[in-house]
Amino acid sequence: MYTWLETILREEYEQVRLLKESPRGSVRLVQHKNSGKQFILRRFTGNGEVYQKLLGCSCPNLPLILEAAEKDGENLVVEEFIKGDNLGFLLEGALFTPKETQDIVKQLCKALWALHSMAAVHRDIKPENVILRGKEAVLIDFDAARLHKPGAQADTQVLGTTGFAAPEQYGLSQSDVRTDIYSLGVLINVLLTGEHPSKKLAGGHMGRVVHRCTQVNPQKRYKDVLHLMEAV
């Protein structure tokens, strides 16, 4: 275990509860002993370069990353705790209206614009990775994110969520900003219909947006999230 991890857990923080655990790592809610303020502590194996890029980045639709350390492929991250419910939980109660969906998507486009401006690709956009803090949509969990490498033929590691992952994430080519546009298109459809677009496509204008987002050929999708935001 990291000396750094041992230090922050024993001297500065105490665990409130374990939120998630998988073979790749864990996510814990921790509380600062002196201030009483709560944070998220992530521990995972893999590439943590995007968390390093996000250090100090201030965007209302992204969590603030406070600490990021890596050693021998193991990563530790301390980030802002976003209070609210994720879209997956909210979808259990009801679908979202077109206006609510538009508002959420515009905010996620702003989050992705910040990421994409750093040459980072999220690669795991899904309902569980979007938290509504009041009316503010916050994109979380960059464990599967990577930096786009000019000239690379494919991603070095296949990661993502079945149904939301773009075809290129399965080794067909390297993921880029259009990969996130594909996943965001699926998310739009799920918010409106509760189904993957291959099963039930949303109607009207938003359905046409989803159709373009989820083209198998990345070149047929929206060029970037600004074009998608304008279309929405």
JSON list of C-alpha atoms in Angstrom, two decimals:
[
{"chain": "A", "resi": 1, "resn": "MET", "atom": "CA", "xyz": [0.00, 0.00, 0.00]},
{"chain": "A", "resi": 2, "resn": "TYR", "atom": "CA", "xyz": [1.16, 3.54, -0.71]},
{"chain": "A", "resi": 3, "resn": "THR", "atom": "CA", "xyz": [2.85, 5.48, 2.05]},
{"chain": "A", "resi": 4, "resn": "TRP", "atom": "CA", "xyz": [0.85, 8.44, 0.67]},
{"chain": "A", "resi": 5, "resn": "LEU", "atom": "CA", "xyz": [-2.40, 6.52, 1.01]},
{"chain": "A", "resi": 6, "resn": "GLU", "atom": "CA", "xyz": [-1.58, 5.37, 4.51]},
{"chain": "A", "resi": 7, "resn": "THR", "atom": "CA", "xyz": [-0.74, 8.92, 5.50]},
{"chain": "A", "resi": 8, "resn": "ILE", "atom": "CA", "xyz": [-3.92, 10.56, 4.22]},
{"chain": "A", "resi": 9, "resn": "LEU", "atom": "CA", "xyz": [-6.15, 7.81, 5.59]},
{"chain": "A", "resi": 10, "resn": "ARG", "atom": "CA", "xyz": [-4.58, 7.63, 9.03]},
{"chain": "A", "resi": 11, "resn": "GLU", "atom": "CA", "xyz": [-3.66, 11.25, 9.64]},
{"chain": "A", "resi": 12, "resn": "GLU", "atom": "CA", "xyz": [-6.07, 13.33, 7.56]},
{"chain": "A", "resi": 13, "resn": "TYR", "atom": "CA", "xyz": [-9.11, 11.26, 6.51]},
{"chain": "A", "resi": 14, "resn": "GLU", "atom": "CA", "xyz": [-11.40, 8.58, 7.80]},
{"chain": "A", "resi": 15, "resn": "GLN", "atom": "CA", "xyz": [-13.52, 6.30, 5.63]},
{"chain": "A", "resi": 16, "resn": "VAL", "atom": "CA", "xyz": [-17.25, 6.96, 5.64]},
{"chain": "A", "resi": 17, "resn": "ARG", "atom": "CA", "xyz": [-18.22, 4.09, 3.36]},
{"chain": "A", "resi": 18, "resn": "LEU", "atom": "CA", "xyz": [-17.13, 1.98, 0.42]},
{"chain": "A", "resi": 19, "resn": "LEU", "atom": "CA", "xyz": [-19.09, 3.10, -2.67]},
{"chain": "A", "resi": 20, "resn": "LYS", "atom": "CA", "xyz": [-17.81, 0.71, -5.32]},
{"chain": "A", "resi": 21, "resn": "GLU", "atom": "CA", "xyz": [-15.30, -2.09, -5.67]},
{"chain": "A", "resi": 22, "resn": "SER", "atom": "CA", "xyz": [-14.16, -4.08, -8.70]},
{"chain": "A", "resi": 23, "resn": "PRO", "atom": "CA", "xyz": [-11.09, -6.04, -9.83]},
{"chain": "A", "resi": 24, "resn": "ARG", "atom": "CA", "xyz": [-9.65, -2.76, -11.15]},
{"chain": "A", "resi": 25, "resn": "GLY", "atom": "CA", "xyz": [-10.03, -0.79, -7.92]},
{"chain": "A", "resi": 26, "resn": "SER", "atom": "CA", "xyz": [-12.33, 0.92, -5.46]},
{"chain": "A", "resi": 27, "resn": "VAL", "atom": "CA", "xyz": [-14.17, 4.17, -4.79]},
{"chain": "A", "resi": 28, "resn": "ARG", "atom": "CA", "xyz": [-14.60, 5.38, -1.22]},
{"chain": "A", "resi": 29, "resn": "LEU", "atom": "CA", "xyz": [-16.32, 8.29, 0.45]},
{"chain": "A", "resi": 30, "resn": "VAL", "atom": "CA", "xyz": [-13.91, 9.74, 3.02]},
{"chain": "A", "resi": 31, "resn": "GLN", "atom": "CA", "xyz": [-14.15, 12.61, 5.48]},
{"chain": "A", "resi": 32, "resn": "HIS", "atom": "CA", "xyz": [-11.43, 15.05, 6.46]},
{"chain": "A", "resi": 33, "resn": "LYS", "atom": "CA", "xyz": [-10.91, 14.72, 10.20]},
{"chain": "A", "resi": 34, "resn": "ASN", "atom": "CA", "xyz": [-10.38, 18.41, 10.92]},
{"chain": "A", "resi": 35, "resn": "SER", "atom": "CA", "xyz": [-12.82, 20.13, 8.56]},
{"chain": "A", "resi": 36, "resn": "GLY", "atom": "CA", "xyz": [-15.48, 17.42, 8.38]},
{"chain": "A", "resi": 37, "resn": "LYS", "atom": "CA", "xyz": [-15.61, 17.92, 4.60]},
{"chain": "A", "resi": 38, "resn": "GLN", "atom": "CA", "xyz": [-16.21, 14.83, 2.48]},
{"chain": "A", "resi": 39, "resn": "PHE", "atom": "CA", "xyz": [-14.27, 13.73, -0.59]},
{"chain": "A", "resi": 40, "resn": "ILE", "atom": "CA", "xyz": [-14.07, 10.82, -3.01]},
{"chain": "A", "resi": 41, "resn": "LEU", "atom": "CA", "xyz": [-10.98, 8.60, -2.84]},
{"chain": "A", "resi": 42, "resn": "ARG", "atom": "CA", "xyz": [-10.34, 6.48, -5.93]},
{"chain": "A", "resi": 43, "resn": "ARG", "atom": "CA", "xyz": [-7.84, 3.67, -6.19]},
{"chain": "A", "resi": 44, "resn": "PHE", "atom": "CA", "xyz": [-7.45, 1.86, -9.50]},
{"chain": "A", "resi": 45, "resn": "THR", "atom": "CA", "xyz": [-4.94, 0.13, -11.74]},
{"chain": "A", "resi": 46, "resn": "GLY", "atom": "CA", "xyz": [-4.30, 1.46, -15.22]},
{"chain": "A", "resi": 47, "resn": "ASN", "atom": "CA", "xyz": [-3.53, 4.79, -16.82]},
{"chain": "A", "resi": 48, "resn": "GLY", "atom": "CA", "xyz": [-4.17, 7.82, -14.62]},
{"chain": "A", "resi": 49, "resn": "GLU", "atom": "CA", "xyz": [-2.79, 10.46, -17.00]},
{"chain": "A", "resi": 50, "resn": "VAL", "atom": "CA", "xyz": [-6.18, 12.17, -17.45]},
{"chain": "A", "resi": 51, "resn": "TYR", "atom": "CA", "xyz": [-6.52, 12.75, -13.70]},
{"chain": "A", "resi": 52, "resn": "GLN", "atom": "CA", "xyz": [-3.09, 14.39, -13.79]},
{"chain": "A", "resi": 53, "resn": "LYS", "atom": "CA", "xyz": [-4.28, 16.66, -16.60]},
{"chain": "A", "resi": 54, "resn": "LEU", "atom": "CA", "xyz": [-7.42, 17.58, -14.63]},
{"chain": "A", "resi": 55, "resn": "LEU", "atom": "CA", "xyz": [-5.52, 18.75, -11.54]},
{"chain": "A", "resi": 56, "resn": "GLY", "atom": "CA", "xyz": [-6.57, 22.34, -10.99]},
{"chain": "A", "resi": 57, "resn": "CYS", "atom": "CA", "xyz": [-9.10, 22.33, -13.83]},
{"chain": "A", "resi": 58, "resn": "SER", "atom": "CA", "xyz": [-12.17, 24.33, -12.82]},
{"chain": "A", "resi": 59, "resn": "CYS", "atom": "CA", "xyz": [-15.34, 23.42, -14.72]},
{"chain": "A", "resi": 60, "resn": "PRO", "atom": "CA", "xyz": [-18.79, 23.33, -13.04]},
{"chain": "A", "resi": 61, "resn": "ASN", "atom": "CA", "xyz": [-19.64, 20.17, -14.98]},
{"chain": "A", "resi": 62, "resn": "LEU", "atom": "CA", "xyz": [-16.56, 18.24, -13.85]},
{"chain": "A", "resi": 63, "resn": "PRO", "atom": "CA", "xyz": [-15.49, 17.31, -10.31]},
{"chain": "A", "resi": 64, "resn": "LEU", "atom": "CA", "xyz": [-12.49, 19.19, -8.95]},
{"chain": "A", "resi": 65, "resn": "ILE", "atom": "CA", "xyz": [-9.47, 16.87, -8.78]},
{"chain": "A", "resi": 66, "resn": "LEU", "atom": "CA", "xyz": [-7.45, 17.70, -5.66]},
{"chain": "A", "resi": 67, "resn": "GLU", "atom": "CA", "xyz": [-4.75, 15.00, -5.60]},
{"chain": "A", "resi": 68, "resn": "ALA", "atom": "CA", "xyz": [-3.54, 12.46, -8.14]},
{"chain": "A", "resi": 69, "resn": "ALA", "atom": "CA", "xyz": [-0.66, 10.04, -7.61]},
{"chain": "A", "resi": 70, "resn": "GLU", "atom": "CA", "xyz": [0.60, 7.03, -9.56]},
{"chain": "A", "resi": 71, "resn": "LYS", "atom": "CA", "xyz": [3.08, 4.29, -8.77]},
{"chain": "A", "resi": 72, "resn": "ASP", "atom": "CA", "xyz": [3.72, 1.08, -10.70]},
{"chain": "A", "resi": 73, "resn": "GLY", "atom": "CA", "xyz": [0.43, 1.33, -12.55]},
{"chain": "A", "resi": 74, "resn": "GLU", "atom": "CA", "xyz": [-1.64, 1.93, -9.42]},
{"chain": "A", "resi": 75, "resn": "ASN", "atom": "CA", "xyz": [-3.46, 5.26, -9.10]},
{"chain": "A", "resi": 76, "resn": "LEU", "atom": "CA", "xyz": [-4.82, 7.19, -6.16]},
{"chain": "A", "resi": 77, "resn": "VAL", "atom": "CA", "xyz": [-7.09, 10.17, -6.65]},
{"chain": "A", "resi": 78, "resn": "VAL", "atom": "CA", "xyz": [-8.78, 12.53, -4.18]},
{"chain": "A", "resi": 79, "resn": "GLU", "atom": "CA", "xyz": [-11.62, 14.49, -5.76]},
{"chain": "A", "resi": 80, "resn": "GLU", "atom": "CA", "xyz": [-14.59, 16.66, -4.92]},
{"chain": "A", "resi": 81, "resn": "PHE", "atom": "CA", "xyz": [-17.64, 14.79, -3.63]},
{"chain": "A", "resi": 82, "resn": "ILE", "atom": "CA", "xyz": [-20.60, 15.65, -5.86]},
{"chain": "A", "resi": 83, "resn": "LYS", "atom": "CA", "xyz": [-23.84, 15.52, -3.89]},
{"chain": "A", "resi": 84, "resn": "GLY", "atom": "CA", "xyz": [-26.80, 14.38, -5.96]},
{"chain": "A", "resi": 85, "resn": "ASP", "atom": "CA", "xyz": [-28.29, 11.38, -7.77]},
{"chain": "A", "resi": 86, "resn": "ASN", "atom": "CA", "xyz": [-26.87, 9.78, -10.89]},
{"chain": "A", "resi": 87, "resn": "LEU", "atom": "CA", "xyz": [-28.97, 9.52, -14.04]},
{"chain": "A", "resi": 88, "resn": "GLY", "atom": "CA", "xyz": [-29.15, 5.74, -13.76]},
{"chain": "A", "resi": 89, "resn": "PHE", "atom": "CA", "xyz": [-30.91, 6.03, -10.40]},
{"chain": "A", "resi": 90, "resn": "LEU", "atom": "CA", "xyz": [-33.22, 8.79, -11.65]},
{"chain": "A", "resi": 91, "resn": "LEU", "atom": "CA", "xyz": [-34.18, 6.76, -14.72]},
{"chain": "A", "resi": 92, "resn": "GLU", "atom": "CA", "xyz": [-35.60, 4.09, -12.43]},
{"chain": "A", "resi": 93, "resn": "GLY", "atom": "CA", "xyz": [-38.34, 6.57, -11.54]},
{"chain": "A", "resi": 94, "resn": "ALA", "atom": "CA", "xyz": [-39.15, 8.19, -14.87]},
{"chain": "A", "resi": 95, "resn": "LEU", "atom": "CA", "xyz": [-37.80, 9.19, -18.27]},
{"chain": "A", "resi": 96, "resn": "PHE", "atom": "CA", "xyz": [-36.56, 12.70, -18.95]},
{"chain": "A", "resi": 97, "resn": "THR", "atom": "CA", "xyz": [-38.45, 15.27, -21.01]},
{"chain": "A", "resi": 98, "resn": "PRO", "atom": "CA", "xyz": [-36.87, 16.63, -24.23]},
{"chain": "A", "resi": 99, "resn": "LYS", "atom": "CA", "xyz": [-36.18, 19.96, -22.47]},
{"chain": "A", "resi": 100, "resn": "GLU", "atom": "CA", "xyz": [-34.54, 18.26, -19.47]},
{"chain": "A", "resi": 101, "resn": "THR", "atom": "CA", "xyz": [-32.48, 16.10, -21.83]},
{"chain": "A", "resi": 102, "resn": "GLN", "atom": "CA", "xyz": [-31.35, 19.12, -23.85]},
{"chain": "A", "resi": 103, "resn": "ASP", "atom": "CA", "xyz": [-30.24, 20.93, -20.68]},
{"chain": "A", "resi": 104, "resn": "ILE", "atom": "CA", "xyz": [-28.28, 17.89, -19.48]},
{"chain": "A", "resi": 105, "resn": "VAL", "atom": "CA", "xyz": [-26.64, 17.28, -22.85]},
{"chain": "A", "resi": 106, "resn": "LYS", "atom": "CA", "xyz": [-25.56, 20.91, -23.24]},
{"chain": "A", "resi": 107, "resn": "GLN", "atom": "CA", "xyz": [-23.85, 20.76, -19.87]},
{"chain": "A", "resi": 108, "resn": "LEU", "atom": "CA", "xyz": [-22.18, 17.45, -20.68]},
{"chain": "A", "resi": 109, "resn": "CYS", "atom": "CA", "xyz": [-20.93, 19.00, -23.92]},
{"chain": "A", "resi": 110, "resn": "LYS", "atom": "CA", "xyz": [-19.28, 21.73, -21.83]},
{"chain": "A", "resi": 111, "resn": "ALA", "atom": "CA", "xyz": [-17.65, 19.09, -19.63]},
{"chain": "A", "resi": 112, "resn": "LEU", "atom": "CA", "xyz": [-16.43, 17.20, -22.68]},
{"chain": "A", "resi": 113, "resn": "TRP", "atom": "CA", "xyz": [-15.17, 20.36, -24.34]},
{"chain": "A", "resi": 114, "resn": "ALA", "atom": "CA", "xyz": [-12.92, 20.89, -21.30]},
{"chain": "A", "resi": 115, "resn": "LEU", "atom": "CA", "xyz": [-11.71, 17.28, -21.52]},
{"chain": "A", "resi": 116, "resn": "HIS", "atom": "CA", "xyz": [-11.29, 17.24, -25.28]},
{"chain": "A", "resi": 117, "resn": "SER", "atom": "CA", "xyz": [-9.33, 20.52, -25.14]},
{"chain": "A", "resi": 118, "resn": "MET", "atom": "CA", "xyz": [-6.73, 18.55, -23.15]},
{"chain": "A", "resi": 119, "resn": "ALA", "atom": "CA", "xyz": [-6.72, 15.79, -25.82]},
{"chain": "A", "resi": 120, "resn": "ALA", "atom": "CA", "xyz": [-8.52, 13.55, -23.30]},
{"chain": "A", "resi": 121, "resn": "VAL", "atom": "CA", "xyz": [-11.32, 11.13, -24.20]},
{"chain": "A", "resi": 122, "resn": "HIS", "atom": "CA", "xyz": [-13.70, 9.99, -21.42]},
{"chain": "A", "resi": 123, "resn": "ARG", "atom": "CA", "xyz": [-14.65, 6.62, -23.04]},
{"chain": "A", "resi": 124, "resn": "ASP", "atom": "CA", "xyz": [-17.28, 5.68, -20.45]},
{"chain": "A", "resi": 125, "resn": "ILE", "atom": "CA", "xyz": [-20.23, 8.07, -20.72]},
{"chain": "A", "resi": 126, "resn": "LYS", "atom": "CA", "xyz": [-23.31, 6.37, -19.26]},
{"chain": "A", "resi": 127, "resn": "PRO", "atom": "CA", "xyz": [-26.15, 7.27, -16.86]},
{"chain": "A", "resi": 128, "resn": "GLU", "atom": "CA", "xyz": [-24.24, 6.10, -13.77]},
{"chain": "A", "resi": 129, "resn": "ASN", "atom": "CA", "xyz": [-21.37, 8.48, -14.58]},
{"chain": "A", "resi": 130, "resn": "VAL", "atom": "CA", "xyz": [-23.51, 11.63, -14.66]},
{"chain": "A", "resi": 131, "resn": "ILE", "atom": "CA", "xyz": [-24.68, 13.17, -11.39]},
{"chain": "A", "resi": 132, "resn": "LEU", "atom": "CA", "xyz": [-27.34, 15.85, -11.17]},
{"chain": "A", "resi": 133, "resn": "ARG", "atom": "CA", "xyz": [-26.36, 18.41, -8.53]},
{"chain": "A", "resi": 134, "resn": "GLY", "atom": "CA", "xyz": [-29.59, 20.37, -8.45]},
{"chain": "A", "resi": 135, "resn": "LYS", "atom": "CA", "xyz": [-30.00, 21.36, -12.10]},
{"chain": "A", "resi": 136, "resn": "GLU", "atom": "CA", "xyz": [-26.27, 20.98, -12.79]},
{"chain": "A", "resi": 137, "resn": "ALA", "atom": "CA", "xyz": [-25.05, 17.89, -14.65]},
{"chain": "A", "resi": 138, "resn": "VAL", "atom": "CA", "xyz": [-21.59, 16.71, -13.57]},
{"chain": "A", "resi": 139, "resn": "LEU", "atom": "CA", "xyz": [-19.60, 14.09, -15.53]},
{"chain": "A", "resi": 140, "resn": "ILE", "atom": "CA", "xyz": [-17.58, 11.82, -13.22]},
{"chain": "A", "resi": 141, "resn": "ASP", "atom": "CA", "xyz": [-15.26, 8.78, -13.29]},
{"chain": "A", "resi": 142, "resn": "PHE", "atom": "CA", "xyz": [-12.23, 9.11, -15.56]},
{"chain": "A", "resi": 143, "resn": "ASP", "atom": "CA", "xyz": [-10.79, 5.67, -14.77]},
{"chain": "A", "resi": 144, "resn": "ALA", "atom": "CA", "xyz": [-11.32, 4.55, -18.38]},
{"chain": "A", "resi": 145, "resn": "ALA", "atom": "CA", "xyz": [-10.25, 7.90, -19.88]},
{"chain": "A", "resi": 146, "resn": "ARG", "atom": "CA", "xyz": [-7.10, 8.25, -21.96]},
{"chain": "A", "resi": 147, "resn": "LEU", "atom": "CA", "xyz": [-5.19, 10.85, -23.91]},
{"chain": "A", "resi": 148, "resn": "HIS", "atom": "CA", "xyz": [-5.48, 10.71, -27.69]},
{"chain": "A", "resi": 149, "resn": "LYS", "atom": "CA", "xyz": [-2.14, 9.65, -29.20]},
{"chain": "A", "resi": 150, "resn": "PRO", "atom": "CA", "xyz": [-1.59, 11.05, -32.73]},
{"chain": "A", "resi": 151, "resn": "GLY", "atom": "CA", "xyz": [-0.54, 8.26, -35.06]},
{"chain": "A", "resi": 152, "resn": "ALA", "atom": "CA", "xyz": [-1.72, 5.36, -32.89]},
{"chain": "A", "resi": 153, "resn": "GLN", "atom": "CA", "xyz": [-3.82, 2.75, -34.69]},
{"chain": "A", "resi": 154, "resn": "ALA", "atom": "CA", "xyz": [-5.90, 1.62, -31.70]},
{"chain": "A", "resi": 155, "resn": "ASP", "atom": "CA", "xyz": [-6.35, 2.06, -27.95]},
{"chain": "A", "resi": 156, "resn": "THR", "atom": "CA", "xyz": [-3.81, 0.24, -25.80]},
{"chain": "A", "resi": 157, "resn": "GLN", "atom": "CA", "xyz": [-6.56, -1.09, -23.51]},
{"chain": "A", "resi": 158, "resn": "VAL", "atom": "CA", "xyz": [-10.15, -1.98, -24.35]},
{"chain": "A", "resi": 159, "resn": "LEU", "atom": "CA", "xyz": [-12.39, -0.26, -21.79]},
{"chain": "A", "resi": 160, "resn": "GLY", "atom": "CA", "xyz": [-15.94, 1.03, -21.78]},
{"chain": "A", "resi": 161, "resn": "THR", "atom": "CA", "xyz": [-19.50, -0.10, -21.11]},
{"chain": "A", "resi": 162, "resn": "THR", "atom": "CA", "xyz": [-21.31, -2.43, -23.52]},
{"chain": "A", "resi": 163, "resn": "GLY", "atom": "CA", "xyz": [-24.11, -0.59, -25.30]},
{"chain": "A", "resi": 164, "resn": "PHE", "atom": "CA", "xyz": [-22.54, 2.83, -24.71]},
{"chain": "A", "resi": 165, "resn": "ALA", "atom": "CA", "xyz": [-19.02, 2.14, -26.04]},
{"chain": "A", "resi": 166, "resn": "ALA", "atom": "CA", "xyz": [-18.38, 3.17, -29.65]},
{"chain": "A", "resi": 167, "resn": "PRO", "atom": "CA", "xyz": [-17.29, 0.48, -32.15]},
{"chain": "A", "resi": 168, "resn": "GLU", "atom": "CA", "xyz": [-13.73, 1.80, -32.27]},
{"chain": "A", "resi": 169, "resn": "GLN", "atom": "CA", "xyz": [-13.32, 1.07, -28.55]},
{"chain": "A", "resi": 170, "resn": "TYR", "atom": "CA", "xyz": [-13.24, -2.63, -29.40]},
{"chain": "A", "resi": 171, "resn": "GLY", "atom": "CA", "xyz": [-9.93, -2.30, -31.21]},
{"chain": "A", "resi": 172, "resn": "LEU", "atom": "CA", "xyz": [-11.17, -1.16, -34.63]},
{"chain": "A", "resi": 173, "resn": "SER", "atom": "CA", "xyz": [-9.32, 2.16, -34.38]},
{"chain": "A", "resi": 174, "resn": "GLN", "atom": "CA", "xyz": [-8.11, 4.67, -31.80]},
{"chain": "A", "resi": 175, "resn": "SER", "atom": "CA", "xyz": [-10.79, 6.46, -29.79]},
{"chain": "A", "resi": 176, "resn": "ASP", "atom": "CA", "xyz": [-11.05, 10.23, -30.14]},
{"chain": "A", "resi": 177, "resn": "VAL", "atom": "CA", "xyz": [-13.56, 13.02, -29.42]},
{"chain": "A", "resi": 178, "resn": "ARG", "atom": "CA", "xyz": [-16.12, 11.36, -31.69]},
{"chain": "A", "resi": 179, "resn": "THR", "atom": "CA", "xyz": [-16.03, 8.28, -29.46]},
{"chain": "A", "resi": 180, "resn": "ASP", "atom": "CA", "xyz": [-17.59, 10.33, -26.65]},
{"chain": "A", "resi": 181, "resn": "ILE", "atom": "CA", "xyz": [-20.11, 11.77, -29.12]},
{"chain": "A", "resi": 182, "resn": "TYR", "atom": "CA", "xyz": [-21.27, 8.23, -29.90]},
{"chain": "A", "resi": 183, "resn": "SER", "atom": "CA", "xyz": [-21.78, 7.43, -26.20]},
{"chain": "A", "resi": 184, "resn": "LEU", "atom": "CA", "xyz": [-23.51, 10.74, -25.61]},
{"chain": "A", "resi": 185, "resn": "GLY", "atom": "CA", "xyz": [-25.90, 9.92, -28.46]},
{"chain": "A", "resi": 186, "resn": "VAL", "atom": "CA", "xyz": [-26.80, 6.63, -26.79]},
{"chain": "A", "resi": 187, "resn": "LEU", "atom": "CA", "xyz": [-27.27, 8.46, -23.49]},
{"chain": "A", "resi": 188, "resn": "ILE", "atom": "CA", "xyz": [-29.65, 10.98, -25.11]},
{"chain": "A", "resi": 189, "resn": "ASN", "atom": "CA", "xyz": [-31.76, 8.13, -26.43]},
{"chain": "A", "resi": 190, "resn": "VAL", "atom": "CA", "xyz": [-31.83, 6.31, -23.09]},
{"chain": "A", "resi": 191, "resn": "LEU", "atom": "CA", "xyz": [-32.90, 9.47, -21.27]},
{"chain": "A", "resi": 192, "resn": "LEU", "atom": "CA", "xyz": [-35.79, 9.95, -23.70]},
{"chain": "A", "resi": 193, "resn": "THR", "atom": "CA", "xyz": [-36.91, 6.36, -24.34]},
{"chain": "A", "resi": 194, "resn": "GLY", "atom": "CA", "xyz": [-35.24, 4.15, -21.74]},
{"chain": "A", "resi": 195, "resn": "GLU", "atom": "CA", "xyz": [-33.86, 2.04, -24.61]},
{"chain": "A", "resi": 196, "resn": "HIS", "atom": "CA", "xyz": [-30.73, 1.72, -26.75]},
{"chain": "A", "resi": 197, "resn": "PRO", "atom": "CA", "xyz": [-31.29, 3.44, -30.13]},
{"chain": "A", "resi": 198, "resn": "SER", "atom": "CA", "xyz": [-30.94, 0.06, -31.89]},
{"chain": "A", "resi": 199, "resn": "LYS", "atom": "CA", "xyz": [-34.11, -1.05, -30.07]},
{"chain": "A", "resi": 200, "resn": "LYS", "atom": "CA", "xyz": [-36.13, 2.15, -30.01]},
{"chain": "A", "resi": 201, "resn": "LEU", "atom": "CA", "xyz": [-34.99, 5.42, -31.56]},
{"chain": "A", "resi": 202, "resn": "ALA", "atom": "CA", "xyz": [-36.21, 8.68, -30.03]},
{"chain": "A", "resi": 203, "resn": "GLY", "atom": "CA", "xyz": [-38.66, 10.58, -32.22]},
{"chain": "A", "resi": 204, "resn": "GLY", "atom": "CA", "xyz": [-38.41, 13.95, -33.91]},
{"chain": "A", "resi": 205, "resn": "HIS", "atom": "CA", "xyz": [-35.36, 16.21, -33.95]},
{"chain": "A", "resi": 206, "resn": "MET", "atom": "CA", "xyz": [-33.62, 14.52, -31.01]},
{"chain": "A", "resi": 207, "resn": "GLY", "atom": "CA", "xyz": [-33.93, 11.17, -32.76]},
{"chain": "A", "resi": 208, "resn": "ARG", "atom": "CA", "xyz": [-32.13, 12.62, -35.77]},
{"chain": "A", "resi": 209, "resn": "VAL", "atom": "CA", "xyz": [-29.39, 13.92, -33.46]},
{"chain": "A", "resi": 210, "resn": "VAL", "atom": "CA", "xyz": [-29.03, 10.47, -31.89]},
{"chain": "A", "resi": 211, "resn": "HIS", "atom": "CA", "xyz": [-28.88, 8.84, -35.32]},
{"chain": "A", "resi": 212, "resn": "ARG", "atom": "CA", "xyz": [-25.97, 11.03, -36.39]},
{"chain": "A", "resi": 213, "resn": "CYS", "atom": "CA", "xyz": [-24.14, 10.63, -33.07]},
{"chain": "A", "resi": 214, "resn": "THR", "atom": "CA", "xyz": [-24.27, 6.83, -33.28]},
{"chain": "A", "resi": 215, "resn": "GLN", "atom": "CA", "xyz": [-23.01, 6.29, -36.81]},
{"chain": "A", "resi": 216, "resn": "VAL", "atom": "CA", "xyz": [-20.60, 3.33, -36.96]},
{"chain": "A", "resi": 217, "resn": "ASN", "atom": "CA", "xyz": [-18.18, 5.40, -39.07]},
{"chain": "A", "resi": 218, "resn": "PRO", "atom": "CA", "xyz": [-16.78, 8.14, -36.77]},
{"chain": "A", "resi": 219, "resn": "GLN", "atom": "CA", "xyz": [-16.41, 10.51, -39.75]},
{"chain": "A", "resi": 220, "resn": "LYS", "atom": "CA", "xyz": [-20.20, 10.57, -40.15]},
{"chain": "A", "resi": 221, "resn": "ARG", "atom": "CA", "xyz": [-20.78, 11.73, -36.57]},
{"chain": "A", "resi": 222, "resn": "TYR", "atom": "CA", "xyz": [-20.67, 15.33, -35.36]},
{"chain": "A", "resi": 223, "resn": "LYS", "atom": "CA", "xyz": [-17.16, 16.70, -35.73]},
{"chain": "A", "resi": 224, "resn": "ASP", "atom": "CA", "xyz": [-16.95, 17.86, -32.10]},
{"chain": "A", "resi": 225, "resn": "VAL", "atom": "CA", "xyz": [-19.16, 18.56, -29.07]},
{"chain": "A", "resi": 226, "resn": "LEU", "atom": "CA", "xyz": [-19.65, 22.21, -30.08]},
{"chain": "A", "resi": 227, "resn": "HIS", "atom": "CA", "xyz": [-21.38, 21.05, -33.26]},
{"chain": "A", "resi": 228, "resn": "LEU", "atom": "CA", "xyz": [-23.43, 18.59, -31.22]},
{"chain": "A", "resi": 229, "resn": "MET", "atom": "CA", "xyz": [-24.38, 21.28, -28.69]},
{"chain": "A", "resi": 230, "resn": "GLU", "atom": "CA", "xyz": [-25.50, 23.55, -31.54]},
{"chain": "A", "resi": 231, "resn": "ALA", "atom": "CA", "xyz": [-27.58, 20.73, -33.03]},
{"chain": "A", "resi": 232, "resn": "VAL", "atom": "CA", "xyz": [-29.24, 19.97, -29.68]}
]
